[in-house]
JSON list of C-alpha atoms in Angstrom, two decimals:
[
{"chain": "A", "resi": 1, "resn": "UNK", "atom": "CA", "xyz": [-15.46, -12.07, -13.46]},
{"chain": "A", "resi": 2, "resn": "UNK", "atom": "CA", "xyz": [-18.06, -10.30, -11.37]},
{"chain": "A", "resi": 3, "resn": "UNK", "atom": "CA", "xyz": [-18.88, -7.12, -11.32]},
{"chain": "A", "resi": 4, "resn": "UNK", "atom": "CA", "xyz": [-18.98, -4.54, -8.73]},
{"chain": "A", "resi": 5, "resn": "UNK", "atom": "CA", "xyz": [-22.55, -2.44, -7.45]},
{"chain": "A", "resi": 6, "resn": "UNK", "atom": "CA", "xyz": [-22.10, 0.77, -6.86]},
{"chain": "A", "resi": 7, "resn": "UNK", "atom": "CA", "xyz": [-24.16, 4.11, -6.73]},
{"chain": "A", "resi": 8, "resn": "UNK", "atom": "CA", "xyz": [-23.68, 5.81, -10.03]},
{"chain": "A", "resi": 9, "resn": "UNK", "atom": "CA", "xyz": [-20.97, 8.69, -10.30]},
{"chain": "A", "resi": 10, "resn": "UNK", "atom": "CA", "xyz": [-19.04, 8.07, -6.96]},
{"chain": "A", "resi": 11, "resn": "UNK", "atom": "CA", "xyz": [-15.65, 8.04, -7.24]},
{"chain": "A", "resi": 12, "resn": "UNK", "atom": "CA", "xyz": [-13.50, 5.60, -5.96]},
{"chain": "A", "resi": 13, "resn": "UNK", "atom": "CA", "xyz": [-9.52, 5.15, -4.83]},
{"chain": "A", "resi": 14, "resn": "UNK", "atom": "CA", "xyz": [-7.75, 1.83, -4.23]},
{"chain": "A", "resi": 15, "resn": "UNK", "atom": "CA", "xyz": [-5.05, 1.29, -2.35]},
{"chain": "A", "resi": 16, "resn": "UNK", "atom": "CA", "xyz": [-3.47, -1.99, -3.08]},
{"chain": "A", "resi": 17, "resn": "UNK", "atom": "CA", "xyz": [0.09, -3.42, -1.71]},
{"chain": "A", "resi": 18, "resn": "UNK", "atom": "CA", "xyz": [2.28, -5.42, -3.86]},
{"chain": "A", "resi": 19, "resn": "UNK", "atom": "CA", "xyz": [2.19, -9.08, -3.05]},
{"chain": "A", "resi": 20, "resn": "UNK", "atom": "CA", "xyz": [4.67, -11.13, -1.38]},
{"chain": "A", "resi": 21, "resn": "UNK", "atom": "CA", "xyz": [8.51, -11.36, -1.05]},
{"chain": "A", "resi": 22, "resn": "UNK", "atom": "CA", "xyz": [11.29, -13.62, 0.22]},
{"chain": "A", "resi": 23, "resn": "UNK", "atom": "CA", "xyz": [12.05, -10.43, 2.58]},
{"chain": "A", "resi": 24, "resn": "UNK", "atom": "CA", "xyz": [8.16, -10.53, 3.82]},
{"chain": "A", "resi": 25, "resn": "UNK", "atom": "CA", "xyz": [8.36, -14.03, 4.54]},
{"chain": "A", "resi": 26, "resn": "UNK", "atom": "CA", "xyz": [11.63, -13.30, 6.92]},
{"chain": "A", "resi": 27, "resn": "UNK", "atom": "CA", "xyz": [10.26, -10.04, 8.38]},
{"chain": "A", "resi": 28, "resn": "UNK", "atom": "CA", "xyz": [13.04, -7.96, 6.99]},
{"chain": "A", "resi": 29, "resn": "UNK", "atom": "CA", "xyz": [12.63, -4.25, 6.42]},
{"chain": "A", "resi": 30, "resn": "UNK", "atom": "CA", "xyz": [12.67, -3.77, 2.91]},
{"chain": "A", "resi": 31, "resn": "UNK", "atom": "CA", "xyz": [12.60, 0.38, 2.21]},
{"chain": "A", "resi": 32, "resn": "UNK", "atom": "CA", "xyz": [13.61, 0.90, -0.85]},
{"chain": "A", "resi": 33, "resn": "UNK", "atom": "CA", "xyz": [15.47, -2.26, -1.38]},
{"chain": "A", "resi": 34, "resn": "UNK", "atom": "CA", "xyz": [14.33, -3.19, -5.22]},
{"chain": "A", "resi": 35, "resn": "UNK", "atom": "CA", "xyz": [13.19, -6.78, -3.75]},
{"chain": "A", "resi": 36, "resn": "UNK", "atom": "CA", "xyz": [11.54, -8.72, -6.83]},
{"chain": "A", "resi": 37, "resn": "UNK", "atom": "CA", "xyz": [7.74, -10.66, -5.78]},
{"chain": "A", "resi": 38, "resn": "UNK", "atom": "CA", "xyz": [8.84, -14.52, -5.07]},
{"chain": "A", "resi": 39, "resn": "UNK", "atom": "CA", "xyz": [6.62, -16.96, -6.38]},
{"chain": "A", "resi": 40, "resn": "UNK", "atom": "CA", "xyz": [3.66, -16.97, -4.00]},
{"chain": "A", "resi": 41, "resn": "UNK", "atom": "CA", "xyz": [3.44, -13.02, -4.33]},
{"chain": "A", "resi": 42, "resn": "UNK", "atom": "CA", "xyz": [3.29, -13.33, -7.96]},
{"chain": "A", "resi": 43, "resn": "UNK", "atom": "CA", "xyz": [0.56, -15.70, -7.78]},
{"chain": "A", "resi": 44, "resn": "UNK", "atom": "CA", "xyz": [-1.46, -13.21, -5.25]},
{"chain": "A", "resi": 45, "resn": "UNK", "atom": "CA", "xyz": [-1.19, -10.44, -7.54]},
{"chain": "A", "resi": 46, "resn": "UNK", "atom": "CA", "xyz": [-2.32, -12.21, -10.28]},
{"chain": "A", "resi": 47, "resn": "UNK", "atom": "CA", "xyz": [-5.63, -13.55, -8.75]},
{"chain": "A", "resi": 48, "resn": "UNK", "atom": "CA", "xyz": [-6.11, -10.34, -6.99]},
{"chain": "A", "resi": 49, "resn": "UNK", "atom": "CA", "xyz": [-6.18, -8.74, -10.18]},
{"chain": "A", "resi": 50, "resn": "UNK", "atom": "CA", "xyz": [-8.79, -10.91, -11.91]},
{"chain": "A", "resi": 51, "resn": "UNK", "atom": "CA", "xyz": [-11.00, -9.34, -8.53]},
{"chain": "A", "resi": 52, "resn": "UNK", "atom": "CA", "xyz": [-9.64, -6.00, -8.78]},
{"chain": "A", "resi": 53, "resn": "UNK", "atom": "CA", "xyz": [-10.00, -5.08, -12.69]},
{"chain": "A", "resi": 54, "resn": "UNK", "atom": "CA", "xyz": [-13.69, -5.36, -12.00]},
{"chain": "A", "resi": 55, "resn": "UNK", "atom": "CA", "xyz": [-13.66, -1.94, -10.72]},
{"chain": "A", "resi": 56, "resn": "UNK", "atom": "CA", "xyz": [-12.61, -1.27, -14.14]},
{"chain": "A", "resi": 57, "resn": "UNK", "atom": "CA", "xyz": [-9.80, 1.42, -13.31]},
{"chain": "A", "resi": 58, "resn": "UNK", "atom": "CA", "xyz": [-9.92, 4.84, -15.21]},
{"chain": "A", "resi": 59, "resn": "UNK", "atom": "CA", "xyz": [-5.54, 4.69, -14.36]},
{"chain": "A", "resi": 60, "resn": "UNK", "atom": "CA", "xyz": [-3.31, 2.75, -12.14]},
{"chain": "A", "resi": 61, "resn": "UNK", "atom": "CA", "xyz": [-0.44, 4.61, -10.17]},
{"chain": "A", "resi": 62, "resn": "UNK", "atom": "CA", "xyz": [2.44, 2.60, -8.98]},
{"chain": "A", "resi": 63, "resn": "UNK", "atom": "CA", "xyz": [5.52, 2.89, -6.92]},
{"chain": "A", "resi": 64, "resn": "UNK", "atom": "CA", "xyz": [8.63, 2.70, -9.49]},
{"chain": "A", "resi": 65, "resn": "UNK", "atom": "CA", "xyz": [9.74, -0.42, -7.38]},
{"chain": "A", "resi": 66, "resn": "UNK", "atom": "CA", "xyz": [10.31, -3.83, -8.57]},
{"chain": "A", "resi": 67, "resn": "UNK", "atom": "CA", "xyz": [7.67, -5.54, -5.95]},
{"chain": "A", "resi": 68, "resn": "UNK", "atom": "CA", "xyz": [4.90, -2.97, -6.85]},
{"chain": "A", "resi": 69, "resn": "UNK", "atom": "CA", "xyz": [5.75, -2.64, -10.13]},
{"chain": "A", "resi": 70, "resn": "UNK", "atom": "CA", "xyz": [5.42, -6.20, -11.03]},
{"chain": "A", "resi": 71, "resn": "UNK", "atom": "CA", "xyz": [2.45, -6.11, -8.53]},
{"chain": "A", "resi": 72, "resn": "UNK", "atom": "CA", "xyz": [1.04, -3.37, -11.23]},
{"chain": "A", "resi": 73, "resn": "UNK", "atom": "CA", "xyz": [1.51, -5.13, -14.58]},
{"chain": "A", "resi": 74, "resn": "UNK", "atom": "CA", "xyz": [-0.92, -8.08, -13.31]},
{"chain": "A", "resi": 75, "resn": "UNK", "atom": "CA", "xyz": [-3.80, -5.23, -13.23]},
{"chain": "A", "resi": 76, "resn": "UNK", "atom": "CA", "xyz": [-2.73, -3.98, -16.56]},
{"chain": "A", "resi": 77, "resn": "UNK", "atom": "CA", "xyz": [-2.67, -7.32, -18.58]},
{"chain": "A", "resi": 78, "resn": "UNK", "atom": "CA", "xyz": [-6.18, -7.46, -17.59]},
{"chain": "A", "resi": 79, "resn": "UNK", "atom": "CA", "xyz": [-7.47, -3.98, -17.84]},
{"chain": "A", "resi": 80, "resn": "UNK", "atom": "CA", "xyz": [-5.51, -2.31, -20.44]},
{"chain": "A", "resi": 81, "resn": "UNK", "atom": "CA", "xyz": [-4.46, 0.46, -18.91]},
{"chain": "A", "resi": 82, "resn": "UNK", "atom": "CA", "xyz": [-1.00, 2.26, -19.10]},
{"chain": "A", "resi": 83, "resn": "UNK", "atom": "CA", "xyz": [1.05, 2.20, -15.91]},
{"chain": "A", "resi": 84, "resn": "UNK", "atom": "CA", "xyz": [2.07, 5.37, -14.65]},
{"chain": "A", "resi": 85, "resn": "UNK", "atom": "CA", "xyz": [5.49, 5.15, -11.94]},
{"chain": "A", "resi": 86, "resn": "UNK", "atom": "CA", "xyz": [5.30, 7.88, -9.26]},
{"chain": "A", "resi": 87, "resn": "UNK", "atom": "CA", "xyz": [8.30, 7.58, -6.55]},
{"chain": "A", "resi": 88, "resn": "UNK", "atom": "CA", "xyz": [6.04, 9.08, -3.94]},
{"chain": "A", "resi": 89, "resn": "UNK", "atom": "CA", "xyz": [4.45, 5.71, -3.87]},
{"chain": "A", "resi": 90, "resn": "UNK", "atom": "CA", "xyz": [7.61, 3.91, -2.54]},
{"chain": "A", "resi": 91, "resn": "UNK", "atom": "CA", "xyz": [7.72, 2.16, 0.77]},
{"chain": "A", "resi": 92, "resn": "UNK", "atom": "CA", "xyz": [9.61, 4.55, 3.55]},
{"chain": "A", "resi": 93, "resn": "UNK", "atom": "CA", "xyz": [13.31, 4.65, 2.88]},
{"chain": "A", "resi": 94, "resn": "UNK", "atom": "CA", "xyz": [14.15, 2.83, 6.49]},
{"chain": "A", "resi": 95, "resn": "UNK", "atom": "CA", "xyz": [17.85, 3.86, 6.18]},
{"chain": "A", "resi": 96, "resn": "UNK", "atom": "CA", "xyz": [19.97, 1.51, 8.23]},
{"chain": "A", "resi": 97, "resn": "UNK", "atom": "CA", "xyz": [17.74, -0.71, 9.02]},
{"chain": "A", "resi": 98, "resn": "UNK", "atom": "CA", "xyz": [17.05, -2.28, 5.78]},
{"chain": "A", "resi": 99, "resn": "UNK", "atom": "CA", "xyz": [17.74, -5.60, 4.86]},
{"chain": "A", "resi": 100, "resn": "UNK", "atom": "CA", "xyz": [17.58, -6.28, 9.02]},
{"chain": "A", "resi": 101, "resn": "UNK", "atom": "CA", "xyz": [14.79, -8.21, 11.00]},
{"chain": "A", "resi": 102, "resn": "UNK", "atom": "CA", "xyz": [13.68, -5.79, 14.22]},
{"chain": "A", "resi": 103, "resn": "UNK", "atom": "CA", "xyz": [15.72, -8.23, 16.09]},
{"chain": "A", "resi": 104, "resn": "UNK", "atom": "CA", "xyz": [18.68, -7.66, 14.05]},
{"chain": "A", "resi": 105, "resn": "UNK", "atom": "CA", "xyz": [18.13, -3.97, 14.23]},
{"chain": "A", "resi": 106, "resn": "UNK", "atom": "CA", "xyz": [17.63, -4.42, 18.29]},
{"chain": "A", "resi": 107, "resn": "UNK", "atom": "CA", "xyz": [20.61, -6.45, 18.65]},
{"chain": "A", "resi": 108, "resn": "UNK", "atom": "CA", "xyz": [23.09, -3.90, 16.42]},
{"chain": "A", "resi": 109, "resn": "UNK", "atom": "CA", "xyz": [20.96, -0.60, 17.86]},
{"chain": "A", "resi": 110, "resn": "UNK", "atom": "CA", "xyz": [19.72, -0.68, 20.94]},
{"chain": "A", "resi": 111, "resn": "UNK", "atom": "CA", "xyz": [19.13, 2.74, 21.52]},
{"chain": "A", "resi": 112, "resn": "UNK", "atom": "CA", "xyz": [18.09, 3.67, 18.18]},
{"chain": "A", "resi": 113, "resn": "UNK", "atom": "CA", "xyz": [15.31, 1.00, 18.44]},
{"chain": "A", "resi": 114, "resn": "UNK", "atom": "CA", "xyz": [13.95, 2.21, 21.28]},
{"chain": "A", "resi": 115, "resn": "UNK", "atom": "CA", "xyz": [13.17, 5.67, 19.75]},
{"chain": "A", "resi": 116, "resn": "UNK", "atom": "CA", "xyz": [12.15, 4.35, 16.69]},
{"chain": "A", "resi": 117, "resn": "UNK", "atom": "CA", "xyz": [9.26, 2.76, 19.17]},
{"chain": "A", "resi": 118, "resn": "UNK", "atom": "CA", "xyz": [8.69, 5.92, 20.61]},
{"chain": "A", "resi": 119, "resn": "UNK", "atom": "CA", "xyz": [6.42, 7.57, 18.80]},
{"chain": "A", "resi": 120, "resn": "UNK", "atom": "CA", "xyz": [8.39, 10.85, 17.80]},
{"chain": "A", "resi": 121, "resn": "UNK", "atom": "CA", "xyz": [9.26, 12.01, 14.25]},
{"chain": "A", "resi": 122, "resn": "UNK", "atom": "CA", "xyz": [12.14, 10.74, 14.42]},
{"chain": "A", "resi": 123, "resn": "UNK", "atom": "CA", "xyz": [15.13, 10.34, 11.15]},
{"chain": "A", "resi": 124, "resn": "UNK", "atom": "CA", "xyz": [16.40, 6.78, 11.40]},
{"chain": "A", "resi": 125, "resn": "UNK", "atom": "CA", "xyz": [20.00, 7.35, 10.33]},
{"chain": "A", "resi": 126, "resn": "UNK", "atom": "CA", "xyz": [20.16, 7.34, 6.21]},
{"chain": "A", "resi": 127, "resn": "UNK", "atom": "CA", "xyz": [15.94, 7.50, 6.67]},
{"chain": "A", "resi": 128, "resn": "UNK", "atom": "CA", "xyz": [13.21, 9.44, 5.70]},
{"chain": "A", "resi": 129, "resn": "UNK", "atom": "CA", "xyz": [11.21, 10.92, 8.60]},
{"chain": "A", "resi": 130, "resn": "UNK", "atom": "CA", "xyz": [7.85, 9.68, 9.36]},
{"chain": "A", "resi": 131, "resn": "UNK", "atom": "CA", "xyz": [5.85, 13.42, 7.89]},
{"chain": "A", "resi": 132, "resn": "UNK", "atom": "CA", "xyz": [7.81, 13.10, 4.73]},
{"chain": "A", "resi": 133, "resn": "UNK", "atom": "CA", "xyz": [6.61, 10.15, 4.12]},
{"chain": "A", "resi": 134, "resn": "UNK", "atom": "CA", "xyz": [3.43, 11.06, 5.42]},
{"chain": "A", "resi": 135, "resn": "UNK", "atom": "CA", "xyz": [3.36, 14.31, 2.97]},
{"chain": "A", "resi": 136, "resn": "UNK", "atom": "CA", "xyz": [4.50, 12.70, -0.33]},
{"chain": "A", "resi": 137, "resn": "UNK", "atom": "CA", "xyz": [1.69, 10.17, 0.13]},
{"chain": "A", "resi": 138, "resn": "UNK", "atom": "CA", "xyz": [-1.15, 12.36, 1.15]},
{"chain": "A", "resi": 139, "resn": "UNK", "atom": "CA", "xyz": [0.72, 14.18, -2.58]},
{"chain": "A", "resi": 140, "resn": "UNK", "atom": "CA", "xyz": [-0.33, 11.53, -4.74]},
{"chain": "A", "resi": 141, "resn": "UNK", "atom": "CA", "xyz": [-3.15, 10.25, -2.96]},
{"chain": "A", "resi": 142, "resn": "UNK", "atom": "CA", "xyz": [-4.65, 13.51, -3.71]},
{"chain": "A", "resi": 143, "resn": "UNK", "atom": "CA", "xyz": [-3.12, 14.28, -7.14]},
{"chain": "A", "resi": 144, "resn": "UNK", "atom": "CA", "xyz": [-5.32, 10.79, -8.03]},
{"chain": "A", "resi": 145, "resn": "UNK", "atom": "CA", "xyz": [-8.16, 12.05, -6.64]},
{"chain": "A", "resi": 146, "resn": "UNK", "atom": "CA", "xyz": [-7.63, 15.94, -8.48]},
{"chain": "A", "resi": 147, "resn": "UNK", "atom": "CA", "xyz": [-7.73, 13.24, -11.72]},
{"chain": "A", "resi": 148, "resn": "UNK", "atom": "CA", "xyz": [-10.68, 11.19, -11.36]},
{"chain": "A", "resi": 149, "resn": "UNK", "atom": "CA", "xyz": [-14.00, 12.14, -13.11]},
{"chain": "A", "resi": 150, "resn": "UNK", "atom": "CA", "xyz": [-17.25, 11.56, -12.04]},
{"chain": "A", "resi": 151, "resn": "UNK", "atom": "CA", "xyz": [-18.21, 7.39, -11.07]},
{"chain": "A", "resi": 152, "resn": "UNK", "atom": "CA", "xyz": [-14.36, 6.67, -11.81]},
{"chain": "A", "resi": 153, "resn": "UNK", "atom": "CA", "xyz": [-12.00, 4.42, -9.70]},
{"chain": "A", "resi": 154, "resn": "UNK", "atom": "CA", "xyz": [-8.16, 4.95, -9.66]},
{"chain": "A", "resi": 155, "resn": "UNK", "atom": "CA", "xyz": [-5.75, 2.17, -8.27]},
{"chain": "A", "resi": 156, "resn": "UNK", "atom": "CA", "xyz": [-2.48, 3.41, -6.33]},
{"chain": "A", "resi": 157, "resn": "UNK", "atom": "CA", "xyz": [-0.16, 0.30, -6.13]},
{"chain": "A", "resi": 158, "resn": "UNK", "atom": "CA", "xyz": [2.18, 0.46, -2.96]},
{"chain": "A", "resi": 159, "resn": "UNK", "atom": "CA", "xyz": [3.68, -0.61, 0.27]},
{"chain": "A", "resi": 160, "resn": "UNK", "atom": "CA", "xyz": [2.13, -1.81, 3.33]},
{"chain": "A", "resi": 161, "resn": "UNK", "atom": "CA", "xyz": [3.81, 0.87, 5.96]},
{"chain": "A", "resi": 162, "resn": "UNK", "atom": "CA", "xyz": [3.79, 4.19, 3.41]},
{"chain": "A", "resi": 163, "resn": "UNK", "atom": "CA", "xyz": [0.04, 3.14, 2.25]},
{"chain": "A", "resi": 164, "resn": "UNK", "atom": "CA", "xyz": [-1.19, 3.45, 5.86]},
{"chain": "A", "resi": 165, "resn": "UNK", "atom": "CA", "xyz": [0.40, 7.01, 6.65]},
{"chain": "A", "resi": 166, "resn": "UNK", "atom": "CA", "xyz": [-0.66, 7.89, 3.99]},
{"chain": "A", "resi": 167, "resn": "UNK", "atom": "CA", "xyz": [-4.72, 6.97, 4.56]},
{"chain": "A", "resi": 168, "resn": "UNK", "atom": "CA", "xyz": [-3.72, 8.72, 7.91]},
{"chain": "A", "resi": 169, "resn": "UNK", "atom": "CA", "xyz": [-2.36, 11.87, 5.95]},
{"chain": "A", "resi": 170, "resn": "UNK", "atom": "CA", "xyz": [-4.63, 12.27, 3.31]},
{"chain": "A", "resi": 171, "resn": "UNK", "atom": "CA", "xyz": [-7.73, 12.67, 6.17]},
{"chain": "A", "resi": 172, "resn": "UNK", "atom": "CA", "xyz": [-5.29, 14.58, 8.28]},
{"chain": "A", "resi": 173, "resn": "UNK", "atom": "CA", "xyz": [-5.47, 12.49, 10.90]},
{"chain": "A", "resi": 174, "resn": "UNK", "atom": "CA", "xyz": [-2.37, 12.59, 13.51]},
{"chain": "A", "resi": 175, "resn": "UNK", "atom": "CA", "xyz": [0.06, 9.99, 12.70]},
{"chain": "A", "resi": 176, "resn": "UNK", "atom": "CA", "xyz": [-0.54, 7.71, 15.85]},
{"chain": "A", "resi": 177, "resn": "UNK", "atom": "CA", "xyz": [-3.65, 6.49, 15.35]},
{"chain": "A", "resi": 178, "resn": "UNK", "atom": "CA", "xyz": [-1.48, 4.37, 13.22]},
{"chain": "A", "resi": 179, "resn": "UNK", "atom": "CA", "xyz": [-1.79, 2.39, 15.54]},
{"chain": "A", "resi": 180, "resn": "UNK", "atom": "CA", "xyz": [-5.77, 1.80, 15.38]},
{"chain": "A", "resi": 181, "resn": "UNK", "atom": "CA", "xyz": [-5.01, -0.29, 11.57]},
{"chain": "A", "resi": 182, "resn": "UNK", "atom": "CA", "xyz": [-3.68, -3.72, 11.51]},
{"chain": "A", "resi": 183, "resn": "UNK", "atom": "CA", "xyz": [-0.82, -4.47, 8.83]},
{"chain": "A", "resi": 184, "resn": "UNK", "atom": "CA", "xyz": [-2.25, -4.64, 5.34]},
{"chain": "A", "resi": 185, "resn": "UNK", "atom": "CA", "xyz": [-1.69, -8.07, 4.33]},
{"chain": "A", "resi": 186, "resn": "UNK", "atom": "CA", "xyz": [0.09, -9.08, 0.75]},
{"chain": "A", "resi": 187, "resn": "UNK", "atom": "CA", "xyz": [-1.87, -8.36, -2.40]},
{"chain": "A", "resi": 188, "resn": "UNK", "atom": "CA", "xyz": [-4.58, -6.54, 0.41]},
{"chain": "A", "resi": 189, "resn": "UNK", "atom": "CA", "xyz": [-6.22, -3.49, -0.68]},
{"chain": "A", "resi": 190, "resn": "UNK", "atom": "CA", "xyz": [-8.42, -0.34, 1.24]},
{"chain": "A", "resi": 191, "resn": "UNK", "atom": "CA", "xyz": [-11.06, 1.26, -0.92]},
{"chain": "A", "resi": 192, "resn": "UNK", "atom": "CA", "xyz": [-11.87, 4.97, -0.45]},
{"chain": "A", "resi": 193, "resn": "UNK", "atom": "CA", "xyz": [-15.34, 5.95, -1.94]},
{"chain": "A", "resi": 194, "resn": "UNK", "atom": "CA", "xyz": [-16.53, 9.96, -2.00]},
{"chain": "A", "resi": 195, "resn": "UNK", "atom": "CA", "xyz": [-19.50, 10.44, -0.37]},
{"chain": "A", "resi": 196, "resn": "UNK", "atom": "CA", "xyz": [-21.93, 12.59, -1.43]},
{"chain": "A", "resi": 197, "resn": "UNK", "atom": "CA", "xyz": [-22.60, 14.82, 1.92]},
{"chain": "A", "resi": 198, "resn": "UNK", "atom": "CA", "xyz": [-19.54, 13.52, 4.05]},
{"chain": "A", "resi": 199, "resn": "UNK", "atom": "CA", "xyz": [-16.74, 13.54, 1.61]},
{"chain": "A", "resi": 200, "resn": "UNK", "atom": "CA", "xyz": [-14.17, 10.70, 1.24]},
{"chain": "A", "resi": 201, "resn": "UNK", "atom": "CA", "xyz": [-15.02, 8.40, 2.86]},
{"chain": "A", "resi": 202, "resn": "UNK", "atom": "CA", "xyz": [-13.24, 4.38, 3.88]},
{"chain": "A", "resi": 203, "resn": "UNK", "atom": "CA", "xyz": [-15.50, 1.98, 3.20]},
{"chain": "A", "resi": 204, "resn": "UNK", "atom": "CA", "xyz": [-12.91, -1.31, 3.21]},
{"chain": "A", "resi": 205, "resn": "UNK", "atom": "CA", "xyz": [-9.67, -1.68, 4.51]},
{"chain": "A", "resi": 206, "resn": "UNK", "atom": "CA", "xyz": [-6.70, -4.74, 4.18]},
{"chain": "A", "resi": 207, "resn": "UNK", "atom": "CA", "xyz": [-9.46, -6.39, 2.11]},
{"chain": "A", "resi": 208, "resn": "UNK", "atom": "CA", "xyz": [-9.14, -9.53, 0.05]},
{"chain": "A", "resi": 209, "resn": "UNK", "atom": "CA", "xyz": [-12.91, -9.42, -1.24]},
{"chain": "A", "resi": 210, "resn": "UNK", "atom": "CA", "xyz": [-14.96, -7.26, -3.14]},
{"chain": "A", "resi": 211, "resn": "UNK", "atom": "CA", "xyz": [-18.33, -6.16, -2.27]},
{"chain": "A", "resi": 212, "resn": "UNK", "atom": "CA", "xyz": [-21.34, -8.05, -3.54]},
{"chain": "A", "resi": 213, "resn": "UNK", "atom": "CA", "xyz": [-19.01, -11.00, -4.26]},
{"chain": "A", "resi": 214, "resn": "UNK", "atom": "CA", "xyz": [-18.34, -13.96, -3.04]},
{"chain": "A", "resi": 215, "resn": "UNK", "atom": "CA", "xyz": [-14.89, -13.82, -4.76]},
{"chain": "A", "resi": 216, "resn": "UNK", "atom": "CA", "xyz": [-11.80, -13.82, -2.62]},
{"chain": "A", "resi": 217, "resn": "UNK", "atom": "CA", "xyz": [-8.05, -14.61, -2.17]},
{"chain": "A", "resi": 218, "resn": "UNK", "atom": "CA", "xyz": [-7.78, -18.21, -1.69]},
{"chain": "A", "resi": 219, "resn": "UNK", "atom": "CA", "xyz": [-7.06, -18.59, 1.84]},
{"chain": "A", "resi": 220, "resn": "UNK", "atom": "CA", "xyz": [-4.23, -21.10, 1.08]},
{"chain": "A", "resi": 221, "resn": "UNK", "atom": "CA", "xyz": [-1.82, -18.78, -0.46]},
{"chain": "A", "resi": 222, "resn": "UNK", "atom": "CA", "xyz": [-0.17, -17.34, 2.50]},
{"chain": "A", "resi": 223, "resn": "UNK", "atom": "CA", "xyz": [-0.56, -13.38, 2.88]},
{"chain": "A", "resi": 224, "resn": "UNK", "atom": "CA", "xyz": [1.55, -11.69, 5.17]}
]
């Protein structure tokens, strides 16, 4: 296993999404579904893992979800650590449009998909809105960060959509530039570092590699 560089005493949050399900591979919106990893996502957390417990986490965080969660334990059979389970972590609760492909949604709702492309805050029917989501994040992303000590790294193991309000959150950024990130992939992970003068600080994003290492997800597991 190789080992990170990194100036002494910075502190460090990852952000890593759970690796792939069936529901992934069909483009289904998951929420809060309890959707288990399929075999290729179990695979992807396990050799992201062996990359990622070379930051040699002070504490992994994870959703209390059964995709993250198993996501999680691939980190801890490596590094030791407890897992802690913090619901703020889940994926947005996507109300009636779980279990449905956007087309499916479309096709059922076509008025409720067009405002759920348009931008607003708006509360899918049975659904979180978009701030909540946005505000429980930027919670435990900065609960972590209250925890760490000096030169330590905490991992937050989550969902792709929730993950990236919540990057947007915890900077208080406005929620559109959303739009500026590309999906994380499966198993991908952002790294936050704390800069001395300028404060936190993203110095990778929807990474499959670490820095100073040629290591990386083989690029025949499919990620998506």
């Amino acid at each position: 296993m190789s080992h990170v560089q990194r100036s002494p005493g910075l502190r460090r949050l990852v952000l890593w999404r759970h690796g792939q399900t069936d529901w992934n591979i069909q483009d289904r919106a998951q929420g809060h579904a309890d959707i288990t990893l399929n075999e290729t996502g179990r695979l992807q957390a396990r050799e992201a893992a062996s990359l990622l417990a070379s930051y040699a986490p002070a504490f992994v965080w994870s959703s209390d979800l059964v995709r993250a969660r198993h996501t999680a334990m691939e980190l801890l059979a490596l590094t030791g650590n407890s897992l802690v389970l913090d619901r703020r972590l889940r994926e947005y609760d996507v109300g009636i449009r779980q279990g449905k492909t956007l087309e499916e949604f479309r096709s059922a709702h076509p008025d409720l998909h067009q405002r759920f492309f348009a931008g607003d805050d708006f509360r899918m029917p049975g659904a979180e809105l978009p701030s909540e989501v946005s505000a429980r994040m930027a919670s435990v992303m900065r609960d972590a960060v209250a925890a760490l000590g000096e030169g330590e790294t905490a991992v937050l193991v989550g969902h792709g959509a929730s993950l990236a309000s919540g990057l947007l959150a915890f900077f208080d950024a406005p929620a559109h530039l959303r739009e500026m990130f590309a999906g994380m992939a499966n198993c991908a992970w952002t790294v936050l570092e704390e800069n001395p003068e300028r404060g936190w600080q993203i110095v990778h994003f929807n990474s499959q590699t670490l820095s100073n290492s040629s290591a990386a997800l083989s690029a025949d597991r499919p990620l998506g």
